[in-house]
Tab-separated table of C-alpha atoms in Angstrom:
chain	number	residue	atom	x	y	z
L	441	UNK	CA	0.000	0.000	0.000
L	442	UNK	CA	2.683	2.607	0.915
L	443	UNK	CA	6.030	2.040	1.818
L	444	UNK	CA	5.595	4.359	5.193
L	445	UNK	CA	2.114	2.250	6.635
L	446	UNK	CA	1.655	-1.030	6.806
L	447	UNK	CA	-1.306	-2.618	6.246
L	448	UNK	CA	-3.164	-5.794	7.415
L	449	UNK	CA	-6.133	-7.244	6.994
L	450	UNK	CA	-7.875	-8.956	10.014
L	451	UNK	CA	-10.213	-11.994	10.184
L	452	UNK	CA	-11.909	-12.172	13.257
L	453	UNK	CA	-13.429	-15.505	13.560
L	454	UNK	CA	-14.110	-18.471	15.956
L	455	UNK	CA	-15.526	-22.586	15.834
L	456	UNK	CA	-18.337	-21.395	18.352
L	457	UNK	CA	-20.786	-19.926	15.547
L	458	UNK	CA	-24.332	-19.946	17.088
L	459	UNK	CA	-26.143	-20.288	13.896
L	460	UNK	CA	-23.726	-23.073	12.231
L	461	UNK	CA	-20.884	-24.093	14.675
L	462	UNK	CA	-17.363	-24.622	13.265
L	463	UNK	CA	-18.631	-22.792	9.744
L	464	UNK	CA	-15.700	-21.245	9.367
L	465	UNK	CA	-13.967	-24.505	8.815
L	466	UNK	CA	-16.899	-26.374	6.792
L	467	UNK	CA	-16.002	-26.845	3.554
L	468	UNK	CA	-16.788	-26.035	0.061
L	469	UNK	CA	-15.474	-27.135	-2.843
L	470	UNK	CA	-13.463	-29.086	-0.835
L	471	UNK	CA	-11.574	-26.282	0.927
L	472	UNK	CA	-12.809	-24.667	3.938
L	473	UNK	CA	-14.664	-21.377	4.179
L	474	UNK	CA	-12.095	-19.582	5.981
L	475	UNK	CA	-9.536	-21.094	2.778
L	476	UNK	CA	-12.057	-19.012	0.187
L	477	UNK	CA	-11.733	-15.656	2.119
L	478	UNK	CA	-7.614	-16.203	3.041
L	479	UNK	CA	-7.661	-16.660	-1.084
L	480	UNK	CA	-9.234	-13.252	-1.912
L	481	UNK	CA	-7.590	-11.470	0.661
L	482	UNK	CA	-3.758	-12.723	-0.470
L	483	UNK	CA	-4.794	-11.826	-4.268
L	484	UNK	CA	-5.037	-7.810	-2.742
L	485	UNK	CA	-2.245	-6.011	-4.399
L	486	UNK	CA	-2.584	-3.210	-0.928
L	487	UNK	CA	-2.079	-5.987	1.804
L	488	UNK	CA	1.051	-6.396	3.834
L	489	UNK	CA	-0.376	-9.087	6.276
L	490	UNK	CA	-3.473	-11.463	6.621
L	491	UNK	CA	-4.058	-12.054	10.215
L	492	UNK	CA	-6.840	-14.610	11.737
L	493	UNK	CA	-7.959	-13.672	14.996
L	494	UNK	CA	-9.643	-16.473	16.777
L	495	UNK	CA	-10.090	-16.900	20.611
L	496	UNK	CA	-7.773	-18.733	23.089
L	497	UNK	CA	-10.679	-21.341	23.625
L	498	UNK	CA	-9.160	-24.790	22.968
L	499	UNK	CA	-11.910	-25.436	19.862
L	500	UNK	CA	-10.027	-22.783	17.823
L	501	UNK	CA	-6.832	-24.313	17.862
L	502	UNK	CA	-7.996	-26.051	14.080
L	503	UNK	CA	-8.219	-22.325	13.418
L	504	UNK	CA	-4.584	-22.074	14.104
L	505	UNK	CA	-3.744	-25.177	12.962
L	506	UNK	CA	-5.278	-24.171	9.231
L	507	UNK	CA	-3.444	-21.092	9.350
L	508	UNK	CA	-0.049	-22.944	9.622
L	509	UNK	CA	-0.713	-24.972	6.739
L	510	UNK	CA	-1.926	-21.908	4.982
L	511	UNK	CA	0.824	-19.476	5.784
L	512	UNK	CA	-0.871	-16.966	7.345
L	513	UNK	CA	-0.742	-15.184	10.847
L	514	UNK	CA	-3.159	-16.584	13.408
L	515	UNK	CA	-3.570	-14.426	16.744
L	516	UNK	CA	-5.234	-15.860	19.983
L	517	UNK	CA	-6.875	-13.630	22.531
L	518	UNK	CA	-10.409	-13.175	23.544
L	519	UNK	CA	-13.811	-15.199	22.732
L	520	UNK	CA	-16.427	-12.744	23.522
L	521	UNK	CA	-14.052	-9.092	23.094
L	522	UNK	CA	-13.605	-8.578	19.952
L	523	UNK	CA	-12.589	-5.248	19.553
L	524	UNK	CA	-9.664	-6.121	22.679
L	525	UNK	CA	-8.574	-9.748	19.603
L	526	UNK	CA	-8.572	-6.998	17.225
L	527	UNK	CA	-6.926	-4.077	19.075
L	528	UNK	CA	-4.058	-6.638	20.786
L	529	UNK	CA	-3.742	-8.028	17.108
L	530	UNK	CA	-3.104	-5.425	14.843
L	531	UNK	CA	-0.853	-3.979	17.634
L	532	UNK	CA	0.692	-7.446	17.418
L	533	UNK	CA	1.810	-6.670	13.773
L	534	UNK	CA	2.680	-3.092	13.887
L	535	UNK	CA	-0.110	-2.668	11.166
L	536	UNK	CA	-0.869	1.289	11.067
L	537	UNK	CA	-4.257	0.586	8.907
L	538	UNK	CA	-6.387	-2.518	9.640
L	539	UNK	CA	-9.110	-3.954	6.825
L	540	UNK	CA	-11.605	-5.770	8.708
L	541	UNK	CA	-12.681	-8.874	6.486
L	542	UNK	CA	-15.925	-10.859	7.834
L	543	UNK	CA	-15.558	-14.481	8.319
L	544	UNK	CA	-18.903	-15.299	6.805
L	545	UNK	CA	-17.700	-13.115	3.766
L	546	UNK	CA	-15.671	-15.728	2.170
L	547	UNK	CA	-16.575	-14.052	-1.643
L	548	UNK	CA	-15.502	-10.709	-0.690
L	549	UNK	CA	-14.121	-8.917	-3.732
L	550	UNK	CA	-10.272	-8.481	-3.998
L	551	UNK	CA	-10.605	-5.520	-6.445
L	552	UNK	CA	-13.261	-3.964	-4.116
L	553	UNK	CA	-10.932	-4.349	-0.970
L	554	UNK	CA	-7.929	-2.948	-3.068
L	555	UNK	CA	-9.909	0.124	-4.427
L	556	UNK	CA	-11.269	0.817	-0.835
L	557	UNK	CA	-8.087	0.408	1.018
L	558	UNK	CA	-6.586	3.348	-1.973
L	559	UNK	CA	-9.517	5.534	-1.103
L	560	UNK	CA	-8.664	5.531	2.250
L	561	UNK	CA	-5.148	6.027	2.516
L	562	UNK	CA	-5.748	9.104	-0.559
L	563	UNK	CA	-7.888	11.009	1.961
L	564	UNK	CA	-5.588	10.178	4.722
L	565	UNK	CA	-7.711	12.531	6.937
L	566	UNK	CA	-10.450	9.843	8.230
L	567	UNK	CA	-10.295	7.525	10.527
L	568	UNK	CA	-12.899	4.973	9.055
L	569	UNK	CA	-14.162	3.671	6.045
L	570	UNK	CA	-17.101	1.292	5.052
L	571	UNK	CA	-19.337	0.395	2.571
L	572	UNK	CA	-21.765	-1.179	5.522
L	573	UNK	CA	-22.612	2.574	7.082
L	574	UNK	CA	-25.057	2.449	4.962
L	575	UNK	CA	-25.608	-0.821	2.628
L	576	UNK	CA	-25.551	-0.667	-1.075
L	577	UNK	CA	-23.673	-3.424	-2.191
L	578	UNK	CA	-24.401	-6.983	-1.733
L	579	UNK	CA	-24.415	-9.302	1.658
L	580	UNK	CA	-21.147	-10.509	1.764
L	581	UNK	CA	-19.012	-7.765	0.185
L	582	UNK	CA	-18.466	-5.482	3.285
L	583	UNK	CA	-15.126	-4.029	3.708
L	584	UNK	CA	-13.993	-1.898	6.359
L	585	UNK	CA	-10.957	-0.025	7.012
L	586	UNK	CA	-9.828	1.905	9.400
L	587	UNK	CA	-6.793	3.788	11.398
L	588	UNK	CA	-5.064	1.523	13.740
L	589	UNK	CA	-4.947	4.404	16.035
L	590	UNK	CA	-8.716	4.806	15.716
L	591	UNK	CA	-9.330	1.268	16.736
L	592	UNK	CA	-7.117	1.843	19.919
L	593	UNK	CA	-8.824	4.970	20.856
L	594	UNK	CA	-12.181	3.369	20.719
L	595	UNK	CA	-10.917	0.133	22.750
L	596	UNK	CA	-9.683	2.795	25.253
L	597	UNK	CA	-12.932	5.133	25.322
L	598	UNK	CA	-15.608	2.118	24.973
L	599	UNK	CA	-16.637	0.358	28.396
L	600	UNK	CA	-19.567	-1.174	26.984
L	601	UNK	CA	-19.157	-4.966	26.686
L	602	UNK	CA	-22.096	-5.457	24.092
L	603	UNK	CA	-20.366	-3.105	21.980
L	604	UNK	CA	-16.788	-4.486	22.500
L	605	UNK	CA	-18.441	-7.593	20.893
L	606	UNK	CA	-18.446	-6.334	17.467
L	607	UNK	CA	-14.894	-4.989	17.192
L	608	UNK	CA	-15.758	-1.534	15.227
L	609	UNK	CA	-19.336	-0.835	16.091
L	610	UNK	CA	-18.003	1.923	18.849
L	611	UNK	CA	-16.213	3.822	15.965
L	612	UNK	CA	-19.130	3.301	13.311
L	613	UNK	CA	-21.722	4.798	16.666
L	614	UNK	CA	-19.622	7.593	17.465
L	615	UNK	CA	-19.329	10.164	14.750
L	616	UNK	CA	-17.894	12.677	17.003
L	617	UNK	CA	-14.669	10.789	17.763
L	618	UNK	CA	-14.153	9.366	14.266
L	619	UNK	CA	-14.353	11.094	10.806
L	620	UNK	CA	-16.165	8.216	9.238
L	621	UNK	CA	-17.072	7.855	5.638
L	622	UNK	CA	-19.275	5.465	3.468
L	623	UNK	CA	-18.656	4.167	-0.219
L	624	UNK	CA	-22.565	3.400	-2.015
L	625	UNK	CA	-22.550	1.028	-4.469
L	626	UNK	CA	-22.153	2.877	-7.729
C-alpha cells in the first residue's frame, strides 16, 4: 500500500458460531470457508499481512492449525471481546491501517478491498471507512478499514461490553470521535 504504513487485513473468527458451529472450517469445494476468504484477501495487491484472529478457547486451535498450513498469521486472545482480539492483534503486527474482512464473507471482492483500502489512505484525513454505514452493495461484500490508532482509541474510550463484541461498532456509533465515511454502491 505505501512504503511508510503497513497494512493488514484482520479476520476475526471463531468454531463457536451460534447459527452453524465450526462454519468457518466447513467446507466447500473441498476447501474450507475460511480457505475461500484467506484466497481473496492474499490476491489484494494493498495488503502487507493477513491475520486470523480467533479466541484462546481450545476449539479454535484447528483455526490455528489451518493457518499454519496456509501461511498466514493466526492471533489468539479473547472469545467474547472482539474489539480487545482486534486491538491486541493489529498492535501485534505493527499494522498502522487494519481492513476488517468478515468471516462469513468468504466471496468478498479483492478488487473492491484494493480500491477501498486506496480511497482511504488518498484522503488520509479519516479515521474509518465502510461500505456497511449504509448498505448498497451486496451481503457478503463489506469491507472496512480503518486507522489503527482509531481502533485503539475506541478500545480505550468504549466500556460497553455489548459493543466491544463487534470490534468496530463503537467507531461506526460515534461520529464525534471518528471522521467516518461510506462508499454506495455505484
Amino acid at each position: 500500500c505505501s512504503q511508510l504504513m503497513k497494512t493488514a487485513a484482520i479476520i476475526p473468527v471463531r468454531m463457536a458460531s451460534t447459527r452453524l458451529p465450526g462454519k468457518v472450517l466447513t467446507l466447500i469445494n473441498s476447501k474450507p470457508v475460511l480457505g475461500h476468504l484467506i484466497d481473496r484477501l492474499k490476491a489484494c495487491n494493498t495488503l502487507d499481512e493477513i491475520i486470523v484472529a480467533t479466541s484462546q478457547n481450545e476449539e479454535n486451535n484447528a483455526i490455528e492449525d489451518y493457518c499454519q498450513v496456509s501461511d498466514v498469521t493466526c492471533f489468539r486472545g479473547s472469545e467474547e471481546n472482539v474489539l480487545e482480539r482486534l486491538v491486541f492483534a493489529l498492535k501485534d503486527s505493527a499494522a498502522d491501517i487494519g481492513v476488517l474482512a468478515f468471516g462469513d464473507g468468504p466471496l468478498v471482492d479483492p478488487a473492491l478491498v484494493d480500491s477501498f483500502v486506496r480511497k482511504f489512505v488518498k484522503n488520509g484525513s479519516i479515521d474509518f471507512l465502510s461500505n456497511d454505514l449504509k448498505t448498497t452493495y451486496p451481503p457478503g461484500m463489506e469491507v472496512e478499514v480503518f486507522k489503527t490508532t482509531a481502533l485503539l482509541d475506541s478500545h480505550a474510550r468504549n466500556d460497553n461490553f455489548a459493543t466491544r463484541e463487534h470490534g468496530t461498532l463503537y467507531i461506526r456509533q460515534h461520529p464525534e470521535h471518528y471522521k467516518c465515511e461510506n462508499i454506495e454502491a455505484p
